[in-house]
Coordinates of C-alpha atoms and ligand atoms in Angstrom, one line a residue:
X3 CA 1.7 6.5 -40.6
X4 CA 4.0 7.8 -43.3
X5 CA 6.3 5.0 -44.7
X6 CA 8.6 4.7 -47.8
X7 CA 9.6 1.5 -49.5
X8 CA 12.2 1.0 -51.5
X9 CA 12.0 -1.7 -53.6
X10 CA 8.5 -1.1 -54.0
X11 CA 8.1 -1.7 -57.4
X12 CA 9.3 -5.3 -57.1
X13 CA 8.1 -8.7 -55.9
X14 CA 8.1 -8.4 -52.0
X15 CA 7.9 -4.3 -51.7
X16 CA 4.9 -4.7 -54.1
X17 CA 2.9 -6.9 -51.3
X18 CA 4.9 -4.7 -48.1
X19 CA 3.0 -1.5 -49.9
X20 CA 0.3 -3.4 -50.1
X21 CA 0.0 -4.1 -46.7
X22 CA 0.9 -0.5 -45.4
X23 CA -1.8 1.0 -47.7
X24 CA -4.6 -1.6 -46.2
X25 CA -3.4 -0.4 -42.9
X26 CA -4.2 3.5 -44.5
X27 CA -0.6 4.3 -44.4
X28 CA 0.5 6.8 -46.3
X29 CA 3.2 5.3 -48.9
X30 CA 5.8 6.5 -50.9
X31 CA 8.2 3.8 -53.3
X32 CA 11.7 4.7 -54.2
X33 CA 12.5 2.7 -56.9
X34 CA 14.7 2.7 -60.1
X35 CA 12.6 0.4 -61.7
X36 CA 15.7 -1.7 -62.6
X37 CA 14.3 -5.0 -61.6
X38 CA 10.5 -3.8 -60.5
X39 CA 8.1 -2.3 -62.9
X40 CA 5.9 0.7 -62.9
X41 CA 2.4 -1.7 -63.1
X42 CA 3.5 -3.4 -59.8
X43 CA 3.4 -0.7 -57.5
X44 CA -0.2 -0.7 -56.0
X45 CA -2.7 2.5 -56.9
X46 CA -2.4 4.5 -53.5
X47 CA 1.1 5.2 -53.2
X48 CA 3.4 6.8 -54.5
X49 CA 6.1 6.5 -56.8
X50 CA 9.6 8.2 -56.6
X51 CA 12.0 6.7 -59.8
X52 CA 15.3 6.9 -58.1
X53 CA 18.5 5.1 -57.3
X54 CA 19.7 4.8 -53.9
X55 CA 23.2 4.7 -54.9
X56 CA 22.5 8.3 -55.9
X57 CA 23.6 10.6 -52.9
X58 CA 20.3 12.7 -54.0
X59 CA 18.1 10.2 -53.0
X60 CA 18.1 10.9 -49.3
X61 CA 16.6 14.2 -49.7
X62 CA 14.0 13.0 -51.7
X63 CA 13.3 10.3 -48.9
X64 CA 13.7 12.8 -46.3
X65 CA 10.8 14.8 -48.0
X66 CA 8.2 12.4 -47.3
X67 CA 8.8 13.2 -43.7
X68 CA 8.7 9.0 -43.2
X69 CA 8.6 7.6 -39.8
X70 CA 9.4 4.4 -40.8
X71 CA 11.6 3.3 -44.1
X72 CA 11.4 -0.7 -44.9
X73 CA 14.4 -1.1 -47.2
X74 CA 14.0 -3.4 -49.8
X75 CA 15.8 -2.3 -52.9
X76 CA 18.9 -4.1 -53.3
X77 CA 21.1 -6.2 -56.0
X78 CA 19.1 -9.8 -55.4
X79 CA 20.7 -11.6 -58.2
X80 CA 24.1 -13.6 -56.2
X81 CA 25.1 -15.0 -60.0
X82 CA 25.4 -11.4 -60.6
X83 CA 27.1 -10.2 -57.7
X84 CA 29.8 -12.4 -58.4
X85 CA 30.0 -11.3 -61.9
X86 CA 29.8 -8.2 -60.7
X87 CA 31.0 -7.6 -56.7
X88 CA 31.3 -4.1 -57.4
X89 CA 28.2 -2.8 -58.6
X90 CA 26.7 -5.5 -56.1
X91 CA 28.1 -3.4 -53.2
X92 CA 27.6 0.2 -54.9
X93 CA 23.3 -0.8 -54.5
X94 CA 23.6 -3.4 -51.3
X95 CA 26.4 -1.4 -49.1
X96 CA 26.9 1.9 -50.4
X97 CA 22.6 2.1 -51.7
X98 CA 21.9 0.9 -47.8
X99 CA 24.2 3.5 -46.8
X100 CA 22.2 6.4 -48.4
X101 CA 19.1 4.6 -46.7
X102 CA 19.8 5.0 -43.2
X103 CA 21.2 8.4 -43.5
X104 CA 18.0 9.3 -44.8
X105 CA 16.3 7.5 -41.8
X106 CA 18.4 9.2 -39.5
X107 CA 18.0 12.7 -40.9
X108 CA 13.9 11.8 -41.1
X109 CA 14.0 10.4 -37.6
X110 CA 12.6 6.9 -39.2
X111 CA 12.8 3.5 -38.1
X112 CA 14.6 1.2 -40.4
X113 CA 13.3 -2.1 -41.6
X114 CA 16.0 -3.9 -44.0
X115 CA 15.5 -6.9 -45.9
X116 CA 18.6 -9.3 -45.7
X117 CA 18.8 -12.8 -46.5
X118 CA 19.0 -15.8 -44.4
X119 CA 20.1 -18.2 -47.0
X120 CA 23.0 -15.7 -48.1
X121 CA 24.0 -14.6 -45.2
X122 CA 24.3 -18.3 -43.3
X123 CA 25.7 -20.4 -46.0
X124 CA 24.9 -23.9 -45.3
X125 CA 22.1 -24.0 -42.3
X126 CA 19.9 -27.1 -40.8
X127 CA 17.6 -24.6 -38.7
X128 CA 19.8 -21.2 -38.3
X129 CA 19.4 -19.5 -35.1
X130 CA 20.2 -15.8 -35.2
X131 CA 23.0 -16.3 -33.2
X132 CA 24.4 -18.9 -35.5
X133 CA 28.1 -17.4 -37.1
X134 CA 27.3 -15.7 -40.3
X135 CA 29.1 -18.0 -43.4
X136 CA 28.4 -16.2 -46.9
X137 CA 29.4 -17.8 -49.7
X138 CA 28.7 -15.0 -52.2
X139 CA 29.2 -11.6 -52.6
X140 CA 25.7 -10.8 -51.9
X141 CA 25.7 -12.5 -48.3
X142 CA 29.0 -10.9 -47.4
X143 CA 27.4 -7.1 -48.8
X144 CA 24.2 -8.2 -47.1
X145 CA 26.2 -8.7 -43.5
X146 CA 27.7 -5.0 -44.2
X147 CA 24.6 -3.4 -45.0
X148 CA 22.9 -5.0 -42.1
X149 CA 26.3 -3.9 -39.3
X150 CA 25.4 -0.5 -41.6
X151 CA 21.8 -1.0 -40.5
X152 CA 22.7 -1.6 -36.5
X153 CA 23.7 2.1 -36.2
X154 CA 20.2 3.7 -37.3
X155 CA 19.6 6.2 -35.1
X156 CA 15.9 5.8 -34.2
X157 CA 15.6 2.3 -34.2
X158 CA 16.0 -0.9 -36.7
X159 CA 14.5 -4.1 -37.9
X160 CA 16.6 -6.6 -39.6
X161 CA 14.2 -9.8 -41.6
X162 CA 16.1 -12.2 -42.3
X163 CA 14.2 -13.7 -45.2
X164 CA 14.2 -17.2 -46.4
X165 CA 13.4 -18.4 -49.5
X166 CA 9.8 -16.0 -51.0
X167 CA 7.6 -17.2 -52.9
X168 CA 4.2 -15.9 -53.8
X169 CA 2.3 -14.3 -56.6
X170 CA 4.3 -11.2 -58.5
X171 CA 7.4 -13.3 -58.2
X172 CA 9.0 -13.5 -61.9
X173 CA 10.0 -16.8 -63.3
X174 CA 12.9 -15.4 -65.5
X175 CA 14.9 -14.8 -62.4
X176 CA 17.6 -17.0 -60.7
X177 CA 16.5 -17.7 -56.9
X178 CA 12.6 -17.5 -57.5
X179 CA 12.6 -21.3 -58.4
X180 CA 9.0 -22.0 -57.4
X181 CA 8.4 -19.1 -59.7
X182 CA 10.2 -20.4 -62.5
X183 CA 8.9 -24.0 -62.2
X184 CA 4.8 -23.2 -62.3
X185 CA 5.6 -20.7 -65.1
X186 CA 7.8 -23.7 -67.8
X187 CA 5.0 -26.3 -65.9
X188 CA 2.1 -23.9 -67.0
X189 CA 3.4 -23.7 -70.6
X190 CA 4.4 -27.7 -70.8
X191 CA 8.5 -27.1 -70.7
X192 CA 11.0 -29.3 -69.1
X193 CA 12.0 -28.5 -65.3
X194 CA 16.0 -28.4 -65.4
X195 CA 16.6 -29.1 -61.7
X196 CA 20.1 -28.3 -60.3
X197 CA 22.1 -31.1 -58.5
X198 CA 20.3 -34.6 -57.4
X199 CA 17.4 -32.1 -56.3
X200 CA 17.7 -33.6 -52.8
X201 CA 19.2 -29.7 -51.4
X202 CA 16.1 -28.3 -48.9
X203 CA 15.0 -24.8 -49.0
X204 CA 12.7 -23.0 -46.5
X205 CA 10.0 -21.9 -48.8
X206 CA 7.9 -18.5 -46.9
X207 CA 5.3 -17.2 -48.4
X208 CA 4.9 -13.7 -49.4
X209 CA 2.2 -13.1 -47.1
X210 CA 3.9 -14.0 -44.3
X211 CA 6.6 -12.2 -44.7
X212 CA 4.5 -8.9 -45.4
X213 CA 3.0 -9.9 -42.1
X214 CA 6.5 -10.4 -40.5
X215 CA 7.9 -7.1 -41.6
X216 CA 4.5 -5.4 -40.6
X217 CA 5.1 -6.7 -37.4
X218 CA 8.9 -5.7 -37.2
X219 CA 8.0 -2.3 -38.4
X220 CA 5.7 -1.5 -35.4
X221 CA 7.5 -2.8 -32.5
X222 CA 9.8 -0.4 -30.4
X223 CA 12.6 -2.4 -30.5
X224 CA 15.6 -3.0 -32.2
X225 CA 17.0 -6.4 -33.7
X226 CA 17.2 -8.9 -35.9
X227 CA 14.6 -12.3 -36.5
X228 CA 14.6 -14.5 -39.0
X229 CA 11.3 -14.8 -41.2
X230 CA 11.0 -18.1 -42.5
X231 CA 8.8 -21.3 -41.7
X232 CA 11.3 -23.3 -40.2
X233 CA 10.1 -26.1 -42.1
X234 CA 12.8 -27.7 -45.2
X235 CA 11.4 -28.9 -48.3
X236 CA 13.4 -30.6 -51.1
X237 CA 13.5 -29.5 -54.9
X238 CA 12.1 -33.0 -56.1
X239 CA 9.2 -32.4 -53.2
X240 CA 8.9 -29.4 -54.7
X241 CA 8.4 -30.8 -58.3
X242 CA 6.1 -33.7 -57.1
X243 CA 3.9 -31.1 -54.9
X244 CA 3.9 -29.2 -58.5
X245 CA 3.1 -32.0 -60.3
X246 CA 0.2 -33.0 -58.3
X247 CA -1.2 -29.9 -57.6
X248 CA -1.1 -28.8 -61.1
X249 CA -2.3 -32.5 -62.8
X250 CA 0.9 -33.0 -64.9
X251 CA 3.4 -35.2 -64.5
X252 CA 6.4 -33.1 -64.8
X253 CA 9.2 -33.8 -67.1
X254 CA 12.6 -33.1 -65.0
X255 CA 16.4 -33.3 -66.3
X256 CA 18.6 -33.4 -64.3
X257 CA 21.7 -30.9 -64.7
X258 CA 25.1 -29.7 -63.4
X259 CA 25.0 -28.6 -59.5
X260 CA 25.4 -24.7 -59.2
X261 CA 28.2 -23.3 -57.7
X262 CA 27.8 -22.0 -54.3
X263 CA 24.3 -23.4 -54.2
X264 CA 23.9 -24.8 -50.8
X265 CA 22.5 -28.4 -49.6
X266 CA 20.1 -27.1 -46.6
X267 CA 19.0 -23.7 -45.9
X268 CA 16.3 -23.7 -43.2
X269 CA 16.1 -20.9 -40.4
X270 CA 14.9 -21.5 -37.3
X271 CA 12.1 -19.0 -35.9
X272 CA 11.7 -19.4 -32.1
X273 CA 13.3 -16.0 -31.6
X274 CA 10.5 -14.2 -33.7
X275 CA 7.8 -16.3 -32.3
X276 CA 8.5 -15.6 -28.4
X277 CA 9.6 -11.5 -29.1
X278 CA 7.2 -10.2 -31.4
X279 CA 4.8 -13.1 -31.2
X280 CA 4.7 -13.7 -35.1
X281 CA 4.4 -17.2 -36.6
X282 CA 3.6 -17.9 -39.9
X283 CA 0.1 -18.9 -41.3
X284 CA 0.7 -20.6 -44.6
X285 CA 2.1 -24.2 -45.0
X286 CA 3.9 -24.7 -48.1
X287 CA 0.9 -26.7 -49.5
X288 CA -1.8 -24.6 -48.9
X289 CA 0.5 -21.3 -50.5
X290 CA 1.6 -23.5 -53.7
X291 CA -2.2 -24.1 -54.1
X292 CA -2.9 -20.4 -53.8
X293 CA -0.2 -19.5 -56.5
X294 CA -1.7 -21.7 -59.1
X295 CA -5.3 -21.0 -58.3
X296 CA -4.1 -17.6 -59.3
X297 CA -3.9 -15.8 -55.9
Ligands
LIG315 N1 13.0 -13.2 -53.0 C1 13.6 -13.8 -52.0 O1 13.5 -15.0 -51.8 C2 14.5 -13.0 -51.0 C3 15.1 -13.7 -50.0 C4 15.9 -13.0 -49.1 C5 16.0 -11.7 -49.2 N2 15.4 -11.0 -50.2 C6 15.5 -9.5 -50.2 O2 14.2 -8.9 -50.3 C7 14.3 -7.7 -51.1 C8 13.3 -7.7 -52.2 O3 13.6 -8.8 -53.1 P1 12.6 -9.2 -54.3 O4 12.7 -10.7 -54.3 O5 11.3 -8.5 -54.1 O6 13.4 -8.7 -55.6 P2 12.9 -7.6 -56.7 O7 14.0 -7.6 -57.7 O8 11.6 -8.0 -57.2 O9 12.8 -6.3 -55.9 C9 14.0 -5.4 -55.7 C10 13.5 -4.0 -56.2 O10 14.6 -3.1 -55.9 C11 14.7 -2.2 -57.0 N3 16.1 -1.8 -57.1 C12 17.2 -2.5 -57.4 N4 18.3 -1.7 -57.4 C13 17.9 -0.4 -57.1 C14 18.5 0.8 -56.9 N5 19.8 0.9 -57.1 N6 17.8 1.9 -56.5 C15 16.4 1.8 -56.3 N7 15.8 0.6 -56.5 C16 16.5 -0.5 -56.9 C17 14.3 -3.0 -58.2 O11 13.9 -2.2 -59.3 C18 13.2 -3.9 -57.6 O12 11.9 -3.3 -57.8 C19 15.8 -7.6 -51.5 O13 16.5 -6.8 -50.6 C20 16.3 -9.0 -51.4 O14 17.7 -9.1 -51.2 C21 14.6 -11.6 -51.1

């Protein structure tokens, strides 16, 4: 199996390669190393520095003669894209874009990695059916680069990814809160939390989404399935599971709700339980234990 990744360098591409290269695939990363690092991408693949915006790029895909892309590279930060819509779209739309030409030209199935919480706004167990609501640029140019996605020519795979977590995730990032909490726990700093702390989030580990997206990348069909755990957990619960799992009573303030954060985002995950029979395999105890065991 030949496979490139972009976004390899980063957080979940680093554990997709991973995966691929356990499975003896043979991997290539496209990444511009804007938000990944060198160091991350595992020893067995391949490393292309290159930005997807740049037209170029889909020759230099197309060269690995892939036959199957998982597209992971993207703009992640939605403070960011609203700083910033343009540039936002130029690497979510436009990068996407340059993507799935070079699947088409390459005859490779497309994987893409868009966002649940972005892309449904508010959601108490979002179906895949359920009408999109973004509140940010990055859902909206995550909806576009999925409808961009939809007309790969040899077949697609769209994850709808709740909130990651998992070792490799930074915590001097917006959105990787579980991230950020261990690190200011594990040094003894004050957790600022955002709002009353009572909004839910649908924490997935990074294993099980690199299982999901395995999964999505070998079946023969087309679609789109939410990857999540379908299970809400609160930012105090979050803190207090922390706390006790780390020995520390955490000190918490708490501060001015962020705009467009939402109160619920939880995805529901019949539809990728009963089509491609994936469910996933680590409850949001047993992964926050892994992460500060180290692993
Ligand atoms: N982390 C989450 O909770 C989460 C949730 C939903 C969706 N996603 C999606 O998953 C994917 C991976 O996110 P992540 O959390 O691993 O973030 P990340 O920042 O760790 O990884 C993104 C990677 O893309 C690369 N990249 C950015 N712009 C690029 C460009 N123009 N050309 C080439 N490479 C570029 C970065 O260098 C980085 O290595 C993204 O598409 C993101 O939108 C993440």
């Amino acid at each position: 199996m030949r496979v490139v990744v972009t976004g390899g360098a980063g957080f979940i591409g680093s554990h997709i390669v991973q995966r691929y290269l356990a499975e003896s695939a043979d991997v290539l990363v496209v990444d511009d190393l804007s938000g990944g690092h060198r160091e991350a991408v595992p020893a067995g693949a391949g490393l292309a520095v290159g930005d997807i915006t740049d037209p170029s790029i889909v020759e230099g895909i197309v060269a690995h003669r892939p036959q199957l892309i998982v597209h992971a590279a993207a703009q992640v930060s939605v403070s960011r894209s609203v700083a910033d819509p343009e540039h936002d779209r130029a690497v979510n739309v436009a990068g996407t874009r340059n993507v799935v030409h070079a699947a088409n030209a390459a005859g490779a199935r497309v994987v893409f990695l868009s966002s649940g919480g972005a892309v449904y706004g508010e959601a108490d167990g979002a179906a895949e059916t359920a009408p999109a609501a973004p509140i940010s640029p990055y859902g909206r140019h995550k909806l576009e680069a999925e409808a961009i996605v939809r007309e790969s020519a040899h077949g697609y795979g769209i994850a709808r990814l709740a909130n990651v977590y998992g070792p490799g995730q930074r915590g001097d990032l917006e959105g990787g809160v579980i991230a950020i909490f261990v690190e200011r726990l594990q040094r003894g700093d004050r957790i600022d939390i955002h709002g009353d702390g009572e909004q839910r989030r649908d924490f997935v580990h990074v294993d099980d989404v690199a299982s999901a997206l395995s999964v999505i990348g070998a079946t023969d069909r087309s679609g789109t399935w939410n990857v999540a755990t379908g299970v809400g957990t609160s930012i105090n619960q979050l803190v207090a599971k922390l706390g006790g799992l780390m020995g520390v009573v955490p000190a918490t303030r708490y501060v001015a709700r962020r705009d467009g954060d939402v109160g619920i985002s939880r995805l529901a995950i019949a539809r990728i339980g009963s089509e491609l029979g994936w469910t996933p395999g680590i409850r949001i105890d047993d992964g926050l234990a892994r992460l500060i065991a180290g692993g």
